[in-house]
Amino acid sequence: NYRSAFKSIAELKDAAWQHSALIGISRQYKVSKKLKGEMKLLYDFMAERHVPAGSPFVFRVGYKM
C-alpha cells in the first residue's frame, strides 16, 4: 500500500484512513541491558475491505530503550 508522504499534520484530517480489526501474538525479548525488542504477528479480520486488497497477516518488529 503506497501512499505519498504528508507535508503537515493538518493533512491527516483529509487522509483516507483504513479500518482494521487486529488480533495476534507478540513476543518480547532482551537485546541488551537497555534495549528490548518486540515482534508481533497479527491477523486483520477486515483485510478484505481494504483498497487495494492485501494480506490479512501483519508482521511488526520494534524496539524500546
N, CA, C and O atoms as a Maestro MAE file, in Angstrom:
{
 s_m_m2io_version
 :::
 2.0.0
}

f_m_ct {
 s_m_title
 :::
 protein
 m_atom[260] {
  # First column is atom index #
  i_m_mmod_type
  r_m_x_coord
  r_m_y_coord
  r_m_z_coord
  i_m_residue_number
  s_m_chain_name
  s_m_pdb_residue_name
  s_m_pdb_atom_name
  i_m_atomic_number
  :::
  1 25 0.846 -1.183 0.000 1 A "ASN " " N  " 7
  2 3 0.000 0.000 0.000 1 A "ASN " " CA " 6
  3 2 0.886 1.239 0.000 1 A "ASN " " C  " 6
  4 15 1.463 1.598 1.026 1 A "ASN " " O  " 8
  5 25 0.989 1.875 -1.130 2 A "TYR " " N  " 7
  6 3 1.816 3.066 -1.240 2 A "TYR " " CA " 6
  7 2 0.948 4.306 -1.101 2 A "TYR " " C  " 6
  8 15 -0.080 4.439 -1.764 2 A "TYR " " O  " 8
  9 25 1.368 5.190 -0.247 3 A "ARG " " N  " 7
  10 3 0.707 6.483 -0.089 3 A "ARG " " CA " 6
  11 2 1.801 7.536 -0.034 3 A "ARG " " C  " 6
  12 15 2.857 7.306 0.555 3 A "ARG " " O  " 8
  13 25 1.557 8.682 -0.643 4 A "SER " " N  " 7
  14 3 2.572 9.730 -0.644 4 A "SER " " CA " 6
  15 2 2.713 10.330 0.759 4 A "SER " " C  " 6
  16 15 1.782 10.296 1.563 4 A "SER " " O  " 8
  17 25 3.878 10.867 1.024 5 A "ALA " " N  " 7
  18 3 4.156 11.455 2.333 5 A "ALA " " CA " 6
  19 2 3.339 12.728 2.530 5 A "ALA " " C  " 6
  20 15 3.059 13.450 1.573 5 A "ALA " " O  " 8
  21 25 2.963 12.995 3.773 6 A "PHE " " N  " 7
  22 3 2.237 14.230 4.049 6 A "PHE " " CA " 6
  23 2 3.229 15.299 4.507 6 A "PHE " " C  " 6
  24 15 4.260 14.997 5.108 6 A "PHE " " O  " 8
  25 25 2.897 16.535 4.212 7 A "LYS " " N  " 7
  26 3 3.804 17.645 4.492 7 A "LYS " " CA " 6
  27 2 3.482 18.370 5.792 7 A "LYS " " C  " 6
  28 15 4.327 19.092 6.320 7 A "LYS " " O  " 8
  29 25 2.267 18.187 6.316 8 A "SER " " N  " 7
  30 3 1.904 18.823 7.578 8 A "SER " " CA " 6
  31 2 0.883 17.960 8.312 8 A "SER " " C  " 6
  32 15 0.222 17.113 7.710 8 A "SER " " O  " 8
  33 25 0.766 18.181 9.584 9 A "ILE " " N  " 7
  34 3 -0.183 17.432 10.413 9 A "ILE " " CA " 6
  35 2 -1.619 17.713 9.972 9 A "ILE " " C  " 6
  36 15 -2.473 16.834 10.090 9 A "ILE " " O  " 8
  37 25 -1.903 18.900 9.475 10 A "ALA " " N  " 7
  38 3 -3.258 19.255 9.051 10 A "ALA " " CA " 6
  39 2 -3.751 18.370 7.911 10 A "ALA " " C  " 6
  40 15 -4.958 18.179 7.762 10 A "ALA " " O  " 8
  41 25 -2.839 17.824 7.102 11 A "GLU " " N  " 7
  42 3 -3.237 16.950 6.002 11 A "GLU " " CA " 6
  43 2 -3.823 15.632 6.489 11 A "GLU " " C  " 6
  44 15 -4.509 14.950 5.728 11 A "GLU " " O  " 8
  45 25 -3.567 15.256 7.742 12 A "LEU " " N  " 7
  46 3 -4.087 13.993 8.265 12 A "LEU " " CA " 6
  47 2 -5.607 13.995 8.387 12 A "LEU " " C  " 6
  48 15 -6.227 12.932 8.354 12 A "LEU " " O  " 8
  49 25 -6.217 15.171 8.526 13 A "LYS " " N  " 7
  50 3 -7.680 15.246 8.611 13 A "LYS " " CA " 6
  51 2 -8.335 14.741 7.339 13 A "LYS " " C  " 6
  52 15 -9.403 14.130 7.387 13 A "LYS " " O  " 8
  53 25 -7.699 14.993 6.194 14 A "ASP " " N  " 7
  54 3 -8.264 14.608 4.904 14 A "ASP " " CA " 6
  55 2 -7.734 13.269 4.400 14 A "ASP " " C  " 6
  56 15 -8.087 12.849 3.298 14 A "ASP " " O  " 8
  57 25 -6.905 12.599 5.169 15 A "ALA " " N  " 7
  58 3 -6.313 11.336 4.732 15 A "ALA " " CA " 6
  59 2 -7.371 10.234 4.686 15 A "ALA " " C  " 6
  60 15 -8.355 10.271 5.424 15 A "ALA " " O  " 8
  61 25 -7.158 9.273 3.824 16 A "ALA " " N  " 7
  62 3 -8.068 8.129 3.704 16 A "ALA " " CA " 6
  63 2 -7.614 7.060 4.699 16 A "ALA " " C  " 6
  64 15 -6.686 6.302 4.420 16 A "ALA " " O  " 8
  65 25 -8.262 7.003 5.844 17 A "TRP " " N  " 7
  66 3 -7.910 6.038 6.880 17 A "TRP " " CA " 6
  67 2 -8.572 4.707 6.584 17 A "TRP " " C  " 6
  68 15 -9.713 4.665 6.122 17 A "TRP " " O  " 8
  69 25 -7.858 3.612 6.849 18 A "GLN " " N  " 7
  70 3 -8.409 2.272 6.680 18 A "GLN " " CA " 6
  71 2 -8.704 1.689 8.056 18 A "GLN " " C  " 6
  72 15 -7.903 1.821 8.981 18 A "GLN " " O  " 8
  73 25 -9.842 1.052 8.179 19 A "HIS " " N  " 7
  74 3 -10.211 0.394 9.432 19 A "HIS " " CA " 6
  75 2 -9.554 -0.974 9.484 19 A "HIS " " C  " 6
  76 15 -9.310 -1.595 8.449 19 A "HIS " " O  " 8
  77 25 -9.272 -1.436 10.679 20 A "SER " " N  " 7
  78 3 -8.712 -2.770 10.847 20 A "SER " " CA " 6
  79 2 -9.179 -3.349 12.170 20 A "SER " " C  " 6
  80 15 -9.500 -2.622 13.109 20 A "SER " " O  " 8
  81 25 -9.209 -4.656 12.222 21 A "ALA " " N  " 7
  82 3 -9.546 -5.397 13.443 21 A "ALA " " CA " 6
  83 2 -8.430 -6.421 13.633 21 A "ALA " " C  " 6
  84 15 -8.475 -7.511 13.064 21 A "ALA " " O  " 8
  85 25 -7.438 -6.066 14.430 22 A "LEU " " N  " 7
  86 3 -6.243 -6.882 14.575 22 A "LEU " " CA " 6
  87 2 -6.279 -7.721 15.841 22 A "LEU " " C  " 6
  88 15 -6.694 -7.258 16.903 22 A "LEU " " O  " 8
  89 25 -5.836 -8.964 15.707 23 A "ILE " " N  " 7
  90 3 -5.653 -9.852 16.850 23 A "ILE " " CA " 6
  91 2 -4.432 -10.707 16.548 23 A "ILE " " C  " 6
  92 15 -4.173 -11.042 15.392 23 A "ILE " " O  " 8
  93 25 -3.683 -11.061 17.585 24 A "GLY " " N  " 7
  94 3 -2.491 -11.852 17.321 24 A "GLY " " CA " 6
  95 2 -1.679 -12.146 18.550 24 A "GLY " " C  " 6
  96 15 -2.165 -12.069 19.678 24 A "GLY " " O  " 8
  97 25 -0.420 -12.487 18.307 25 A "ILE " " N  " 7
  98 3 0.500 -12.847 19.380 25 A "ILE " " CA " 6
  99 2 1.722 -11.943 19.301 25 A "ILE " " C  " 6
  100 15 2.059 -11.427 18.236 25 A "ILE " " O  " 8
  101 25 2.382 -11.756 20.442 26 A "SER " " N  " 7
  102 3 3.596 -10.950 20.461 26 A "SER " " CA " 6
  103 2 4.633 -11.638 21.330 26 A "SER " " C  " 6
  104 15 4.317 -12.442 22.207 26 A "SER " " O  " 8
  105 25 5.876 -11.294 21.056 27 A "ARG " " N  " 7
  106 3 6.997 -11.841 21.808 27 A "ARG " " CA " 6
  107 2 7.960 -10.707 22.105 27 A "ARG " " C  " 6
  108 15 8.404 -10.007 21.194 27 A "ARG " " O  " 8
  109 25 8.285 -10.524 23.384 28 A "GLN " " N  " 7
  110 3 9.257 -9.518 23.792 28 A "GLN " " CA " 6
  111 2 10.555 -10.225 24.157 28 A "GLN " " C  " 6
  112 15 10.542 -11.308 24.743 28 A "GLN " " O  " 8
  113 25 11.678 -9.599 23.804 29 A "TYR " " N  " 7
  114 3 12.976 -10.187 24.080 29 A "TYR " " CA " 6
  115 2 13.972 -9.089 24.423 29 A "TYR " " C  " 6
  116 15 13.798 -7.931 24.043 29 A "TYR " " O  " 8
  117 25 15.006 -9.467 25.138 30 A "LYS " " N  " 7
  118 3 16.030 -8.512 25.568 30 A "LYS " " CA " 6
  119 2 17.196 -8.571 24.590 30 A "LYS " " C  " 6
  120 15 17.758 -9.638 24.345 30 A "LYS " " O  " 8
  121 25 17.559 -7.409 24.028 31 A "VAL " " N  " 7
  122 3 18.696 -7.308 23.126 31 A "VAL " " CA " 6
  123 2 19.952 -6.976 23.931 31 A "VAL " " C  " 6
  124 15 21.003 -7.583 23.724 31 A "VAL " " O  " 8
  125 25 19.844 -6.024 24.838 32 A "SER " " N  " 7
  126 3 20.928 -5.648 25.742 32 A "SER " " CA " 6
  127 2 20.292 -5.153 27.037 32 A "SER " " C  " 6
  128 15 19.078 -5.258 27.210 32 A "SER " " O  " 8
  129 25 21.111 -4.608 27.958 33 A "LYS " " N  " 7
  130 3 20.562 -4.136 29.231 33 A "LYS " " CA " 6
  131 2 19.497 -3.064 29.043 33 A "LYS " " C  " 6
  132 15 18.493 -3.048 29.754 33 A "LYS " " O  " 8
  133 25 19.718 -2.164 28.078 34 A "LYS " " N  " 7
  134 3 18.811 -1.036 27.893 34 A "LYS " " CA " 6
  135 2 17.879 -1.185 26.691 34 A "LYS " " C  " 6
  136 15 16.932 -0.412 26.554 34 A "LYS " " O  " 8
  137 25 18.125 -2.149 25.834 35 A "LEU " " N  " 7
  138 3 17.354 -2.274 24.595 35 A "LEU " " CA " 6
  139 2 16.518 -3.548 24.611 35 A "LEU " " C  " 6
  140 15 17.044 -4.647 24.790 35 A "LEU " " O  " 8
  141 25 15.214 -3.390 24.423 36 A "LYS " " N  " 7
  142 3 14.296 -4.521 24.375 36 A "LYS " " CA " 6
  143 2 13.613 -4.549 23.016 36 A "LYS " " C  " 6
  144 15 13.247 -3.502 22.481 36 A "LYS " " O  " 8
  145 25 13.442 -5.721 22.466 37 A "GLY " " N  " 7
  146 3 12.789 -5.872 21.174 37 A "GLY " " CA " 6
  147 2 11.416 -6.505 21.326 37 A "GLY " " C  " 6
  148 15 11.103 -7.107 22.353 37 A "GLY " " O  " 8
  149 25 10.602 -6.359 20.287 38 A "GLU " " N  " 7
  150 3 9.265 -6.937 20.298 38 A "GLU " " CA " 6
  151 2 8.881 -7.334 18.872 38 A "GLU " " C  " 6
  152 15 9.107 -6.580 17.925 38 A "GLU " " O  " 8
  153 25 8.300 -8.522 18.732 39 A "MET " " N  " 7
  154 3 7.790 -8.997 17.448 39 A "MET " " CA " 6
  155 2 6.305 -9.289 17.621 39 A "MET " " C  " 6
  156 15 5.883 -9.797 18.660 39 A "MET " " O  " 8
  157 25 5.518 -8.969 16.605 40 A "LYS " " N  " 7
  158 3 4.085 -9.241 16.645 40 A "LYS " " CA " 6
  159 2 3.653 -9.871 15.334 40 A "LYS " " C  " 6
  160 15 4.052 -9.424 14.259 40 A "LYS " " O  " 8
  161 25 2.841 -10.903 15.427 41 A "LEU " " N  " 7
  162 3 2.190 -11.495 14.267 41 A "LEU " " CA " 6
  163 2 0.699 -11.305 14.465 41 A "LEU " " C  " 6
  164 15 0.113 -11.855 15.398 41 A "LEU " " O  " 8
  165 25 0.084 -10.525 13.587 42 A "LEU " " N  " 7
  166 3 -1.312 -10.125 13.740 42 A "LEU " " CA " 6
  167 2 -2.141 -10.580 12.549 42 A "LEU " " C  " 6
  168 15 -1.623 -10.741 11.444 42 A "LEU " " O  " 8
  169 25 -3.421 -10.784 12.781 43 A "TYR " " N  " 7
  170 3 -4.368 -11.111 11.716 43 A "TYR " " CA " 6
  171 2 -5.425 -10.013 11.675 43 A "TYR " " C  " 6
  172 15 -5.997 -9.658 12.706 43 A "TYR " " O  " 8
  173 25 -5.682 -9.479 10.494 44 A "ASP " " N  " 7
  174 3 -6.661 -8.410 10.306 44 A "ASP " " CA " 6
  175 2 -7.957 -9.001 9.762 44 A "ASP " " C  " 6
  176 15 -8.006 -9.465 8.623 44 A "ASP " " O  " 8
  177 25 -9.005 -8.981 10.581 45 A "PHE " " N  " 7
  178 3 -10.291 -9.534 10.183 45 A "PHE " " CA " 6
  179 2 -11.004 -8.680 9.134 45 A "PHE " " C  " 6
  180 15 -11.962 -9.142 8.516 45 A "PHE " " O  " 8
  181 25 -10.558 -7.460 8.929 46 A "MET " " N  " 7
  182 3 -11.194 -6.569 7.961 46 A "MET " " CA " 6
  183 2 -10.336 -6.380 6.706 46 A "MET " " C  " 6
  184 15 -10.549 -5.422 5.962 46 A "MET " " O  " 8
  185 25 -9.376 -7.267 6.457 47 A "ALA " " N  " 7
  186 3 -8.431 -7.118 5.342 47 A "ALA " " CA " 6
  187 2 -9.126 -7.139 3.982 47 A "ALA " " C  " 6
  188 15 -8.677 -6.462 3.057 47 A "ALA " " O  " 8
  189 25 -10.201 -7.892 3.842 48 A "GLU " " N  " 7
  190 3 -10.860 -7.986 2.533 48 A "GLU " " CA " 6
  191 2 -11.552 -6.683 2.142 48 A "GLU " " C  " 6
  192 15 -11.914 -6.507 0.979 48 A "GLU " " O  " 8
  193 25 -11.741 -5.773 3.086 49 A "ARG " " N  " 7
  194 3 -12.376 -4.479 2.794 49 A "ARG " " CA " 6
  195 2 -11.373 -3.415 2.349 49 A "ARG " " C  " 6
  196 15 -11.776 -2.354 1.871 49 A "ARG " " O  " 8
  197 25 -10.071 -3.682 2.500 50 A "HIS " " N  " 7
  198 3 -9.050 -2.692 2.154 50 A "HIS " " CA " 6
  199 2 -8.927 -2.519 0.648 50 A "HIS " " C  " 6
  200 15 -9.099 -3.465 -0.121 50 A "HIS " " O  " 8
  201 25 -8.625 -1.290 0.244 51 A "VAL " " N  " 7
  202 3 -8.384 -0.991 -1.166 51 A "VAL " " CA " 6
  203 2 -7.030 -0.327 -1.252 51 A "VAL " " C  " 6
  204 15 -6.875 0.751 -0.679 51 A "VAL " " O  " 8
  205 25 -6.047 -0.878 -1.915 52 A "PRO " " N  " 7
  206 3 -6.045 -2.175 -2.598 52 A "PRO " " CA " 6
  207 2 -5.972 -3.319 -1.592 52 A "PRO " " C  " 6
  208 15 -5.470 -3.159 -0.480 52 A "PRO " " O  " 8
  209 25 -6.478 -4.462 -2.003 53 A "ALA " " N  " 7
  210 3 -6.512 -5.628 -1.117 53 A "ALA " " CA " 6
  211 2 -5.094 -6.096 -0.830 53 A "ALA " " C  " 6
  212 15 -4.227 -6.055 -1.702 53 A "ALA " " O  " 8
  213 25 -4.871 -6.533 0.380 54 A "GLY " " N  " 7
  214 3 -3.554 -7.026 0.783 54 A "GLY " " CA " 6
  215 2 -3.695 -8.272 1.625 54 A "GLY " " C  " 6
  216 15 -4.789 -8.816 1.776 54 A "GLY " " O  " 8
  217 25 -2.595 -8.713 2.164 55 A "SER " " N  " 7
  218 3 -2.597 -9.900 3.008 55 A "SER " " CA " 6
  219 2 -3.266 -9.590 4.348 55 A "SER " " C  " 6
  220 15 -3.090 -8.496 4.884 55 A "SER " " O  " 8
  221 25 -4.026 -10.532 4.891 56 A "PRO " " N  " 7
  222 3 -4.633 -10.311 6.202 56 A "PRO " " CA " 6
  223 2 -3.625 -10.444 7.345 56 A "PRO " " C  " 6
  224 15 -3.924 -10.064 8.477 56 A "PRO " " O  " 8
  225 25 -2.434 -10.981 7.061 57 A "PHE " " N  " 7
  226 3 -1.416 -11.147 8.090 57 A "PHE " " CA " 6
  227 2 -0.488 -9.941 8.114 57 A "PHE " " C  " 6
  228 15 -0.051 -9.450 7.074 57 A "PHE " " O  " 8
  229 25 -0.195 -9.473 9.337 58 A "VAL " " N  " 7
  230 3 0.680 -8.313 9.535 58 A "VAL " " CA " 6
  231 2 1.789 -8.737 10.490 58 A "VAL " " C  " 6
  232 15 1.522 -9.291 11.556 58 A "VAL " " O  " 8
  233 25 3.033 -8.474 10.101 59 A "PHE " " N  " 7
  234 3 4.189 -8.784 10.947 59 A "PHE " " CA " 6
  235 2 4.859 -7.465 11.304 59 A "PHE " " C  " 6
  236 15 5.230 -6.693 10.420 59 A "PHE " " O  " 8
  237 25 5.014 -7.209 12.589 60 A "ARG " " N  " 7
  238 3 5.623 -5.959 13.051 60 A "ARG " " CA " 6
  239 2 6.796 -6.269 13.969 60 A "ARG " " C  " 6
  240 15 6.754 -7.201 14.772 60 A "ARG " " O  " 8
  241 25 7.839 -5.466 13.829 61 A "VAL " " N  " 7
  242 3 9.029 -5.586 14.662 61 A "VAL " " CA " 6
  243 2 9.349 -4.199 15.204 61 A "VAL " " C  " 6
  244 15 9.277 -3.212 14.471 61 A "VAL " " O  " 8
  245 25 9.702 -4.121 16.477 62 A "GLY " " N  " 7
  246 3 10.039 -2.840 17.068 62 A "GLY " " CA " 6
  247 2 11.006 -3.003 18.226 62 A "GLY " " C  " 6
  248 15 11.391 -4.115 18.586 62 A "GLY " " O  " 8
  249 25 11.385 -1.883 18.795 63 A "TYR " " N  " 7
  250 3 12.295 -1.901 19.940 63 A "TYR " " CA " 6
  251 2 11.961 -0.761 20.886 63 A "TYR " " C  " 6
  252 15 11.327 0.222 20.503 63 A "TYR " " O  " 8
  253 25 12.400 -0.911 22.128 64 A "LYS " " N  " 7
  254 3 12.222 0.098 23.179 64 A "LYS " " CA " 6
  255 2 13.558 0.301 23.862 64 A "LYS " " C  " 6
  256 15 14.354 -0.627 24.001 64 A "LYS " " O  " 8
  257 25 13.787 1.535 24.285 65 A "MET " " N  " 7
  258 3 15.016 1.828 25.033 65 A "MET " " CA " 6
  259 2 14.693 2.071 26.483 65 A "MET " " C  " 6
  260 15 15.593 2.335 27.280 65 A "MET " " O  " 8
  :::
 }
 m_bond[259] {
  # First column is bond index #
  i_m_from
  i_m_to
  i_m_order
  :::
  1 1 2 1
  2 2 3 1
  3 3 4 2
  4 3 5 1
  5 5 6 1
  6 6 7 1
  7 7 8 2
  8 7 9 1
  9 9 10 1
  10 10 11 1
  11 11 12 2
  12 11 13 1
  13 13 14 1
  14 14 15 1
  15 15 16 2
  16 15 17 1
  17 17 18 1
  18 18 19 1
  19 19 20 2
  20 19 21 1
  21 21 22 1
  22 22 23 1
  23 23 24 2
  24 23 25 1
  25 25 26 1
  26 26 27 1
  27 27 28 2
  28 27 29 1
  29 29 30 1
  30 30 31 1
  31 31 32 2
  32 31 33 1
  33 33 34 1
  34 34 35 1
  35 35 36 2
  36 35 37 1
  37 37 38 1
  38 38 39 1
  39 39 40 2
  40 39 41 1
  41 41 42 1
  42 42 43 1
  43 43 44 2
  44 43 45 1
  45 45 46 1
  46 46 47 1
  47 47 48 2
  48 47 49 1
  49 49 50 1
  50 50 51 1
  51 51 52 2
  52 51 53 1
  53 53 54 1
  54 54 55 1
  55 55 56 2
  56 55 57 1
  57 57 58 1
  58 58 59 1
  59 59 60 2
  60 59 61 1
  61 61 62 1
  62 62 63 1
  63 63 64 2
  64 63 65 1
  65 65 66 1
  66 66 67 1
  67 67 68 2
  68 67 69 1
  69 69 70 1
  70 70 71 1
  71 71 72 2
  72 71 73 1
  73 73 74 1
  74 74 75 1
  75 75 76 2
  76 75 77 1
  77 77 78 1
  78 78 79 1
  79 79 80 2
  80 79 81 1
  81 81 82 1
  82 82 83 1
  83 83 84 2
  84 83 85 1
  85 85 86 1
  86 86 87 1
  87 87 88 2
  88 87 89 1
  89 89 90 1
  90 90 91 1
  91 91 92 2
  92 91 93 1
  93 93 94 1
  94 94 95 1
  95 95 96 2
  96 95 97 1
  97 97 98 1
  98 98 99 1
  99 99 100 2
  100 99 101 1
  101 101 102 1
  102 102 103 1
  103 103 104 2
  104 103 105 1
  105 105 106 1
  106 106 107 1
  107 107 108 2
  108 107 109 1
  109 109 110 1
  110 110 111 1
  111 111 112 2
  112 111 113 1
  113 113 114 1
  114 114 115 1
  115 115 116 2
  116 115 117 1
  117 117 118 1
  118 118 119 1
  119 119 120 2
  120 119 121 1
  121 121 122 1
  122 122 123 1
  123 123 124 2
  124 123 125 1
  125 125 126 1
  126 126 127 1
  127 127 128 2
  128 127 129 1
  129 129 130 1
  130 130 131 1
  131 131 132 2
  132 131 133 1
  133 133 134 1
  134 134 135 1
  135 135 136 2
  136 135 137 1
  137 137 138 1
  138 138 139 1
  139 139 140 2
  140 139 141 1
  141 141 142 1
  142 142 143 1
  143 143 144 2
  144 143 145 1
  145 145 146 1
  146 146 147 1
  147 147 148 2
  148 147 149 1
  149 149 150 1
  150 150 151 1
  151 151 152 2
  152 151 153 1
  153 153 154 1
  154 154 155 1
  155 155 156 2
  156 155 157 1
  157 157 158 1
  158 158 159 1
  159 159 160 2
  160 159 161 1
  161 161 162 1
  162 162 163 1
  163 163 164 2
  164 163 165 1
  165 165 166 1
  166 166 167 1
  167 167 168 2
  168 167 169 1
  169 169 170 1
  170 170 171 1
  171 171 172 2
  172 171 173 1
  173 173 174 1
  174 174 175 1
  175 175 176 2
  176 175 177 1
  177 177 178 1
  178 178 179 1
  179 179 180 2
  180 179 181 1
  181 181 182 1
  182 182 183 1
  183 183 184 2
  184 183 185 1
  185 185 186 1
  186 186 187 1
  187 187 188 2
  188 187 189 1
  189 189 190 1
  190 190 191 1
  191 191 192 2
  192 191 193 1
  193 193 194 1
  194 194 195 1
  195 195 196 2
  196 195 197 1
  197 197 198 1
  198 198 199 1
  199 199 200 2
  200 199 201 1
  201 201 202 1
  202 202 203 1
  203 203 204 2
  204 203 205 1
  205 205 206 1
  206 206 207 1
  207 207 208 2
  208 207 209 1
  209 209 210 1
  210 210 211 1
  211 211 212 2
  212 211 213 1
  213 213 214 1
  214 214 215 1
  215 215 216 2
  216 215 217 1
  217 217 218 1
  218 218 219 1
  219 219 220 2
  220 219 221 1
  221 221 222 1
  222 222 223 1
  223 223 224 2
  224 223 225 1
  225 225 226 1
  226 226 227 1
  227 227 228 2
  228 227 229 1
  229 229 230 1
  230 230 231 1
  231 231 232 2
  232 231 233 1
  233 233 234 1
  234 234 235 1
  235 235 236 2
  236 235 237 1
  237 237 238 1
  238 238 239 1
  239 239 240 2
  240 239 241 1
  241 241 242 1
  242 242 243 1
  243 243 244 2
  244 243 245 1
  245 245 246 1
  246 246 247 1
  247 247 248 2
  248 247 249 1
  249 249 250 1
  250 250 251 1
  251 251 252 2
  252 251 253 1
  253 253 254 1
  254 254 255 1
  255 255 256 2
  256 255 257 1
  257 257 258 1
  258 258 259 1
  259 259 260 2
  :::
 }
}
